[in-house]
Amino acid sequence: MTDTQPLPDRLVARTVEIDAATPIDLLAVAGSGGVLFEHEHAGVAGRGVALRIDLPHGLEGAAAIVGDALRSIAVDAAAGAGRDAGAGPVAIGAFPFRPGAPATLVVPALSVRRSPDGRQWLTTIGEGAAPRPPLELAPAASPSSLPDGFILTSPRSHDDWRATVAEAIAAIDAGAFDKVVLAREVVVEANRPIVVPDVVDRLRSLYPSCMVFSVDGFVGATPELLASRVGRQVRSHPLAGTYPRSGDPEADDALAAELLASVKDRWEHRLLVDMVARELGALCAELDVPDTPSILPLRNVLHLGTDIRGALAADDTSVLDLVARLHPTPAVGGTPVGPALEWLDEHEGMDRGRYAGPVGWVDARGDGEFGIGIRCAEIAGRRARLFAGVGVVDGSDPQTELVETQLKLQALLAALVRP
């Protein structure tokens, strides 16, 4: 195996199925120091570290490196669930936005997976015949330990950021690229350490249809599925085009119709869908790409989305192969991607870190699910960095784009700031 540290000897994974009549709270499995990726009550959570898989070149070669590492862990068939789809080790993590930047995925020492039909599996990984530790769930945080004072700052003024949007529009008019996704950040300082599980629990309540994640202080509730794989079945749900919601059902219906009729937003969305279809089509024997997008309603915004589904041409294509082909999509970088990223390096004025990078999980079969790390924050102690981006295209307006970032930032602020 190359590009990762030597594997410990005699790692063995033992999986047992847990009675679905007693659903396990995946967030309580992860606790404050574990990892979580949950989508509509299904997903995976873990704690402890059986193995760290270092990826010096990010997604480049990640499918082979991670697959080799996971398959090197023996599966104890005597545990009774060795052939189940939910059995065996998983690797969970978040990749930086910048393609090729180093990343690390974690194989938890203890993990729980839950399938969409409610089945649950507990997997523990240890050396040799080590006994399985008990499944202990983390308690909820005491209200007295939660922060109740907050200071919000924006590193870039609104005027400065609007001016940068205007520069992007001028670059588009000059033919430099067709679209660029420009992001901004807000920093929150709390009077006490921010309790990650408490924030994640609020995100689950506020955004039940989103993919909720927590990986080493990187938390969020993303509505955008980059890629999933179950056997040969694959799916992606790209989003581009955003309108605010009013809270009034009739007004929201009118806004949805306006969004669907918007030439600017439909063109921006088509750029994204064409790219995703082209990249997935290179690996699929079948691919269904709807001709028109649909409306994805969230708590405070409406998105244009297209649900793309297909069947892989080969059994050995991992979800990480799909992720490597798709990232960064025009939804988070721009198009053409090279010129757009070069422009961002010169003008965005911040290090995105893991914001807008892929986040999710993969197992030894290559099955898994990765969302795009948006509607997110990087939390460290009392400090949190929140991010939001917008797609700038021909016809964009700087003030309108600023308002869109404010709407998107509300997704995390509503869960994080509780005065």
Coordinates of C-alpha atoms in Angstrom, one line a residue:
M1 CA 0.0 0.0 0.0
T2 CA 1.3 3.5 -0.8
D3 CA 0.8 7.1 0.3
T4 CA -0.4 6.2 3.8
Q5 CA 1.2 5.1 7.0
P6 CA 1.9 1.3 7.7
L7 CA -1.2 -0.5 8.9
P8 CA -1.2 -2.0 12.4
D9 CA -1.1 -5.8 12.5
R10 CA -4.2 -8.0 13.2
L11 CA -6.9 -5.4 13.0
V12 CA -10.3 -7.2 13.0
A13 CA -13.8 -5.8 12.5
R14 CA -16.7 -7.4 14.3
T15 CA -20.2 -6.4 13.3
V16 CA -23.5 -7.3 15.1
E17 CA -27.0 -6.3 14.1
I18 CA -28.9 -4.2 16.6
D19 CA -32.6 -4.6 17.1
A20 CA -34.3 -1.9 14.9
A21 CA -37.1 -1.6 17.4
T22 CA -34.8 0.5 19.6
P23 CA -33.4 3.2 17.3
I24 CA -29.9 4.4 18.3
D25 CA -29.2 8.1 18.2
L26 CA -26.3 8.4 15.9
L27 CA -25.3 11.8 17.4
A28 CA -25.1 10.2 20.9
V29 CA -22.8 7.5 19.4
A30 CA -20.4 10.2 18.1
G31 CA -20.6 12.4 21.2
S32 CA -18.4 15.5 21.3
G33 CA -15.2 13.9 19.9
G34 CA -16.6 11.5 17.3
V35 CA -17.7 11.7 13.7
L36 CA -21.2 11.8 12.2
F37 CA -22.8 11.8 8.8
E38 CA -26.6 11.4 8.9
H39 CA -29.2 11.8 6.2
E40 CA -32.9 11.5 7.0
H41 CA -32.1 9.3 10.0
A42 CA -29.8 7.0 8.1
G43 CA -26.0 7.2 8.0
V44 CA -23.0 6.4 10.2
A45 CA -21.5 7.6 13.4
G46 CA -18.3 6.6 15.2
R47 CA -15.8 7.4 17.9
G48 CA -12.3 6.4 18.7
V49 CA -9.7 5.8 16.0
A50 CA -8.8 2.3 14.7
L51 CA -6.9 3.7 11.7
R52 CA -6.1 7.1 10.1
I53 CA -5.8 7.1 6.3
D54 CA -3.6 9.9 5.1
L55 CA -4.2 11.1 1.6
P56 CA -1.2 13.5 0.7
H57 CA -2.8 14.4 -2.6
G58 CA -6.4 14.6 -1.5
L59 CA -8.8 12.9 -3.9
E60 CA -6.1 11.9 -6.3
G61 CA -5.8 8.2 -5.9
A62 CA -8.0 8.2 -2.8
A63 CA -10.3 5.4 -4.0
A64 CA -7.5 2.9 -4.3
I65 CA -5.7 4.0 -1.1
V66 CA -8.8 4.0 1.1
G67 CA -10.1 0.8 -0.5
D68 CA -6.9 -1.0 0.2
A69 CA -6.8 0.2 3.8
L70 CA -10.4 -0.8 4.5
R71 CA -10.0 -4.2 2.9
S72 CA -6.9 -4.9 4.9
I73 CA -9.0 -5.0 8.1
A74 CA -10.2 -8.6 8.6
V75 CA -14.0 -9.1 9.1
D76 CA -14.9 -11.6 11.8
A77 CA -17.7 -13.6 10.1
A78 CA -18.4 -15.4 13.4
A79 CA -19.9 -12.2 14.7
G80 CA -23.0 -13.0 12.6
A81 CA -23.3 -10.0 10.2
G82 CA -20.2 -10.3 8.0
R83 CA -22.1 -10.4 4.7
D84 CA -24.6 -7.7 5.5
A85 CA -24.4 -4.4 3.6
G86 CA -24.0 -2.6 6.9
A87 CA -21.1 -4.7 8.2
G88 CA -17.4 -4.0 8.3
P89 CA -15.3 -0.9 8.7
V90 CA -16.1 2.6 7.3
A91 CA -13.9 5.6 6.7
I92 CA -15.3 9.0 7.4
G93 CA -13.9 12.5 6.7
A94 CA -14.0 15.8 5.0
F95 CA -11.7 16.9 2.1
P96 CA -10.4 20.4 1.7
F97 CA -12.0 22.5 -1.0
R98 CA -8.7 22.9 -2.9
P99 CA -8.2 19.9 -5.3
G100 CA -5.0 18.0 -4.4
A101 CA -4.8 19.4 -0.8
P102 CA -3.9 16.7 1.8
A103 CA -6.7 15.0 3.6
T104 CA -7.2 12.4 6.3
L105 CA -10.1 9.9 6.7
V106 CA -10.7 8.2 10.0
V107 CA -11.8 4.6 10.5
P108 CA -13.6 4.7 13.9
A109 CA -12.8 2.0 16.5
L110 CA -16.6 1.9 17.2
S111 CA -19.3 2.8 14.7
V112 CA -23.0 2.4 14.2
R113 CA -24.6 2.4 10.7
R114 CA -28.3 2.7 10.1
S115 CA -29.8 2.0 6.7
P116 CA -32.8 3.9 5.3
D117 CA -35.1 1.0 6.1
G118 CA -34.1 1.2 9.8
R119 CA -31.7 -1.7 10.2
Q120 CA -28.7 -1.0 12.5
W121 CA -25.3 -2.5 12.8
L122 CA -22.6 -2.0 15.5
T123 CA -19.0 -2.5 14.3
T124 CA -16.0 -2.5 16.6
I125 CA -12.4 -2.8 15.4
G126 CA -9.5 -4.0 17.5
E127 CA -6.4 -6.1 17.4
G128 CA -6.7 -9.9 17.5
A129 CA -9.4 -11.2 19.8
A130 CA -9.9 -8.1 21.9
P131 CA -13.4 -8.1 23.5
R132 CA -16.0 -5.7 22.1
P133 CA -16.5 -2.7 24.3
P134 CA -20.0 -1.7 25.4
L135 CA -22.0 0.8 23.3
E136 CA -22.2 3.8 25.6
L137 CA -24.2 6.8 24.4
A138 CA -23.0 10.4 25.2
P139 CA -25.3 12.4 27.4
A140 CA -26.8 15.7 26.3
A141 CA -24.9 18.8 27.3
S142 CA -26.0 20.6 30.5
P143 CA -27.8 23.9 29.7
S144 CA -25.4 25.7 32.1
S145 CA -22.4 24.7 30.0
L146 CA -23.7 26.2 26.8
P147 CA -22.5 29.7 25.7
D148 CA -25.0 32.5 26.0
G149 CA -23.0 35.5 24.8
F150 CA -21.8 36.0 21.2
I151 CA -19.9 38.5 19.1
L152 CA -20.3 38.4 15.3
T153 CA -17.8 39.9 12.9
S154 CA -17.3 39.9 9.2
P155 CA -13.6 40.0 8.1
R156 CA -14.6 41.8 4.9
S157 CA -16.9 44.8 4.8
H158 CA -20.1 44.6 2.7
D159 CA -18.8 47.3 0.4
D160 CA -15.5 45.5 -0.1
W161 CA -17.3 42.2 -0.9
R162 CA -19.8 43.8 -3.2
A163 CA -16.9 45.4 -5.1
T164 CA -15.3 41.9 -5.5
V165 CA -18.6 40.7 -7.0
A166 CA -18.5 43.6 -9.4
E167 CA -14.9 42.6 -10.4
A168 CA -16.1 39.0 -11.0
I169 CA -18.9 40.3 -13.3
A170 CA -16.4 42.4 -15.2
A171 CA -14.2 39.3 -15.6
I172 CA -17.2 37.3 -17.0
D173 CA -18.0 40.2 -19.4
A174 CA -14.3 40.0 -20.5
G175 CA -14.6 36.3 -21.3
A176 CA -12.4 35.1 -18.5
F177 CA -14.9 32.4 -17.4
D178 CA -18.7 31.8 -17.4
K179 CA -19.2 31.5 -13.7
V180 CA -17.3 31.9 -10.4
V181 CA -18.5 31.0 -6.9
L182 CA -17.5 33.7 -4.5
A183 CA -17.7 33.0 -0.8
R184 CA -17.5 35.1 2.4
E185 CA -17.2 34.3 6.0
V186 CA -18.5 35.4 9.4
V187 CA -16.7 34.8 12.6
V188 CA -18.6 34.1 15.9
E189 CA -16.9 34.4 19.2
A190 CA -18.8 32.9 22.2
N191 CA -18.3 33.5 25.9
R192 CA -17.9 29.8 26.5
P193 CA -16.7 26.8 24.4
I194 CA -19.2 26.0 21.7
V195 CA -20.7 22.6 22.3
V196 CA -20.5 20.8 19.0
P197 CA -23.2 18.1 19.6
D198 CA -25.6 20.8 20.7
V199 CA -25.1 22.7 17.5
V200 CA -25.5 19.5 15.4
D201 CA -28.7 18.5 17.2
R202 CA -30.2 21.9 16.4
L203 CA -29.2 21.5 12.7
R204 CA -31.0 18.1 12.6
S205 CA -34.1 19.7 13.9
L206 CA -34.0 22.8 11.7
Y207 CA -33.0 21.0 8.5
P208 CA -34.4 17.4 8.6
S209 CA -34.0 16.8 4.9
C210 CA -30.3 17.8 4.8
M211 CA -27.2 15.8 5.3
V212 CA -25.9 16.6 8.8
F213 CA -22.2 16.1 9.5
S214 CA -19.7 16.5 12.2
V215 CA -16.0 15.8 11.5
D216 CA -13.3 17.2 13.8
G217 CA -15.0 20.5 14.4
F218 CA -16.4 20.8 10.9
V219 CA -20.1 20.8 11.2
G220 CA -23.0 21.6 8.9
A221 CA -26.3 20.7 7.3
T222 CA -25.8 20.4 3.5
P223 CA -28.7 20.1 1.1
E224 CA -26.4 19.2 -1.8
L225 CA -25.6 15.5 -2.5
L226 CA -22.4 15.3 -4.5
A227 CA -22.4 11.5 -5.0
S228 CA -23.7 8.3 -3.5
R229 CA -23.2 4.7 -4.4
V230 CA -25.1 1.5 -3.4
G231 CA -23.8 -1.4 -5.4
R232 CA -24.0 -0.2 -9.0
Q233 CA -26.7 2.4 -8.3
V234 CA -25.4 6.0 -8.1
R235 CA -27.0 9.3 -7.5
S236 CA -26.2 13.0 -7.5
H237 CA -28.4 16.0 -6.7
P238 CA -26.8 19.2 -7.9
L239 CA -28.2 22.5 -6.8
A240 CA -27.8 26.0 -8.3
G241 CA -30.2 28.9 -8.3
T242 CA -31.5 30.3 -5.1
Y243 CA -34.5 32.4 -4.0
P244 CA -35.6 33.4 -0.5
R245 CA -38.7 32.0 1.2
S246 CA -41.3 34.3 2.6
G247 CA -43.0 32.0 5.1
D248 CA -46.4 32.4 3.3
P249 CA -47.3 29.3 1.3
E250 CA -49.0 31.2 -1.6
A251 CA -46.1 33.7 -1.8
D252 CA -43.6 30.8 -1.7
D253 CA -45.5 29.1 -4.6
A254 CA -45.1 32.3 -6.6
L255 CA -41.4 32.6 -5.8
A256 CA -40.9 29.0 -6.8
A257 CA -42.6 29.7 -10.2
E258 CA -40.4 32.8 -10.6
L259 CA -37.3 30.8 -9.9
L260 CA -38.2 28.1 -12.4
A261 CA -38.8 30.8 -15.0
S262 CA -35.6 32.7 -14.3
V263 CA -33.4 32.7 -17.4
K264 CA -30.3 33.6 -15.3
D265 CA -30.9 30.9 -12.7
R266 CA -31.9 28.2 -15.2
W267 CA -28.7 28.9 -17.2
E268 CA -26.6 28.7 -14.1
H269 CA -28.2 25.5 -13.1
R270 CA -27.8 24.0 -16.6
L271 CA -24.0 24.6 -16.5
L272 CA -23.8 22.5 -13.3
V273 CA -26.1 19.7 -14.5
D274 CA -24.3 19.3 -17.8
M275 CA -20.9 19.0 -16.0
V276 CA -22.3 16.4 -13.5
A277 CA -24.0 14.4 -16.3
R278 CA -20.8 14.4 -18.4
E279 CA -18.6 13.2 -15.5
L280 CA -21.0 10.5 -14.2
G281 CA -21.8 9.5 -17.8
A282 CA -18.2 8.5 -18.3
L283 CA -18.5 5.8 -15.6
C284 CA -22.2 4.8 -16.0
A285 CA -23.9 2.3 -18.3
E286 CA -27.1 4.1 -17.7
L287 CA -27.8 7.7 -16.6
D288 CA -31.2 9.4 -16.1
V289 CA -30.9 13.2 -16.3
P290 CA -34.2 15.0 -16.0
D291 CA -34.8 17.7 -18.7
T292 CA -36.0 20.3 -16.2
P293 CA -35.1 21.0 -12.6
S294 CA -37.4 20.9 -9.6
I295 CA -37.7 23.1 -6.5
L296 CA -36.0 22.0 -3.3
P297 CA -37.6 24.0 -0.4
L298 CA -35.5 24.5 2.7
R299 CA -36.3 26.4 5.9
N300 CA -35.4 29.9 4.5
V301 CA -34.5 29.4 0.8
L302 CA -35.6 27.7 -2.4
H303 CA -33.1 26.0 -4.7
L304 CA -33.2 24.6 -8.2
G305 CA -32.2 21.0 -8.1
T306 CA -31.9 18.1 -10.5
D307 CA -32.0 14.5 -9.2
I308 CA -29.6 12.5 -11.4
R309 CA -29.5 8.7 -11.1
G310 CA -27.6 6.0 -12.9
A311 CA -26.1 2.5 -12.9
L312 CA -22.3 2.1 -13.0
A313 CA -20.6 0.2 -15.8
A314 CA -18.2 -1.6 -13.5
D315 CA -18.5 -3.1 -10.0
D316 CA -15.2 -1.8 -8.8
T317 CA -16.0 1.9 -9.1
S318 CA -15.9 3.4 -5.7
V319 CA -18.0 6.4 -4.5
L320 CA -14.6 8.1 -4.1
D321 CA -14.0 7.7 -7.9
L322 CA -17.2 9.6 -8.4
V323 CA -16.3 12.3 -6.0
A324 CA -12.9 12.7 -7.6
R325 CA -14.4 13.2 -11.0
L326 CA -17.1 15.7 -9.8
H327 CA -15.2 17.9 -7.3
P328 CA -15.2 20.9 -7.6
T329 CA -18.4 21.3 -9.4
P330 CA -19.6 24.6 -10.9
A331 CA -21.8 24.9 -7.8
V332 CA -18.8 25.6 -5.6
G333 CA -16.0 26.7 -7.9
G334 CA -17.1 27.9 -11.3
T335 CA -16.7 27.1 -14.9
P336 CA -14.4 26.6 -16.6
V337 CA -12.9 25.3 -13.4
G338 CA -9.3 26.2 -13.9
P339 CA -9.7 30.0 -14.7
A340 CA -12.4 30.3 -12.0
L341 CA -10.2 28.8 -9.3
E342 CA -7.2 31.0 -10.4
W343 CA -9.5 34.1 -10.1
L344 CA -10.6 33.0 -6.6
D345 CA -7.0 32.6 -5.5
E346 CA -6.4 36.2 -6.3
H347 CA -9.7 37.8 -5.2
E348 CA -11.6 35.8 -2.6
G349 CA -9.2 36.7 0.2
M350 CA -9.7 33.7 2.5
D351 CA -8.7 30.1 3.0
R352 CA -11.8 28.0 2.6
G353 CA -10.3 25.0 4.4
R354 CA -12.9 22.3 4.2
Y355 CA -15.7 24.6 3.3
A356 CA -17.3 23.5 0.0
G357 CA -15.2 20.3 -0.1
P358 CA -16.7 16.8 -0.1
V359 CA -17.7 15.3 3.2
G360 CA -19.0 11.8 3.9
W361 CA -18.2 8.2 4.3
V362 CA -17.1 5.1 2.3
D363 CA -17.0 1.4 3.1
A364 CA -14.8 -1.5 1.9
R365 CA -17.2 -2.2 -0.9
G366 CA -16.9 1.3 -2.3
D367 CA -20.4 2.2 -1.2
G368 CA -20.9 5.5 0.5
E369 CA -22.4 9.0 0.4
F370 CA -20.7 12.4 0.1
G371 CA -22.3 15.8 0.3
I372 CA -20.8 19.1 -0.5
G373 CA -19.6 20.8 2.7
I374 CA -21.8 23.9 2.6
R375 CA -24.1 25.5 5.2
C376 CA -21.2 24.8 7.5
A377 CA -18.9 26.1 10.2
E378 CA -15.4 25.3 11.5
I379 CA -15.6 25.3 15.3
A380 CA -12.6 25.5 17.6
G381 CA -13.2 26.2 21.3
R382 CA -15.1 29.5 21.6
R383 CA -14.7 30.4 17.9
A384 CA -16.6 29.5 14.8
R385 CA -16.0 30.4 11.1
L386 CA -19.2 30.3 9.1
F387 CA -19.2 30.3 5.3
A388 CA -21.6 31.1 2.4
G389 CA -21.1 31.4 -1.3
V390 CA -22.9 32.5 -4.4
G391 CA -22.7 31.8 -8.1
V392 CA -21.7 34.9 -10.0
V393 CA -22.7 34.8 -13.6
D394 CA -23.7 37.3 -16.4
G395 CA -26.6 39.3 -15.0
S396 CA -25.6 39.0 -11.4
D397 CA -26.1 42.0 -9.1
P398 CA -23.7 42.6 -6.2
Q399 CA -26.3 43.6 -3.6
T400 CA -28.6 40.6 -4.5
E401 CA -25.6 38.3 -4.1
L402 CA -24.8 39.8 -0.7
V403 CA -28.3 39.2 0.5
E404 CA -28.1 35.6 -0.7
T405 CA -25.0 35.0 1.4
Q406 CA -26.9 36.4 4.4
L407 CA -29.8 34.1 3.9
K408 CA -27.4 31.1 3.6
L409 CA -25.5 32.1 6.7
Q410 CA -28.7 32.1 8.7
A411 CA -28.7 28.3 8.4
L412 CA -25.8 28.0 10.8
L413 CA -26.5 31.1 12.8
A414 CA -29.9 29.8 13.8
A415 CA -28.2 26.7 15.3
L416 CA -25.1 28.3 16.7
V417 CA -26.1 31.7 18.2
R418 CA -28.6 31.2 21.0
P419 CA -28.5 34.3 23.2

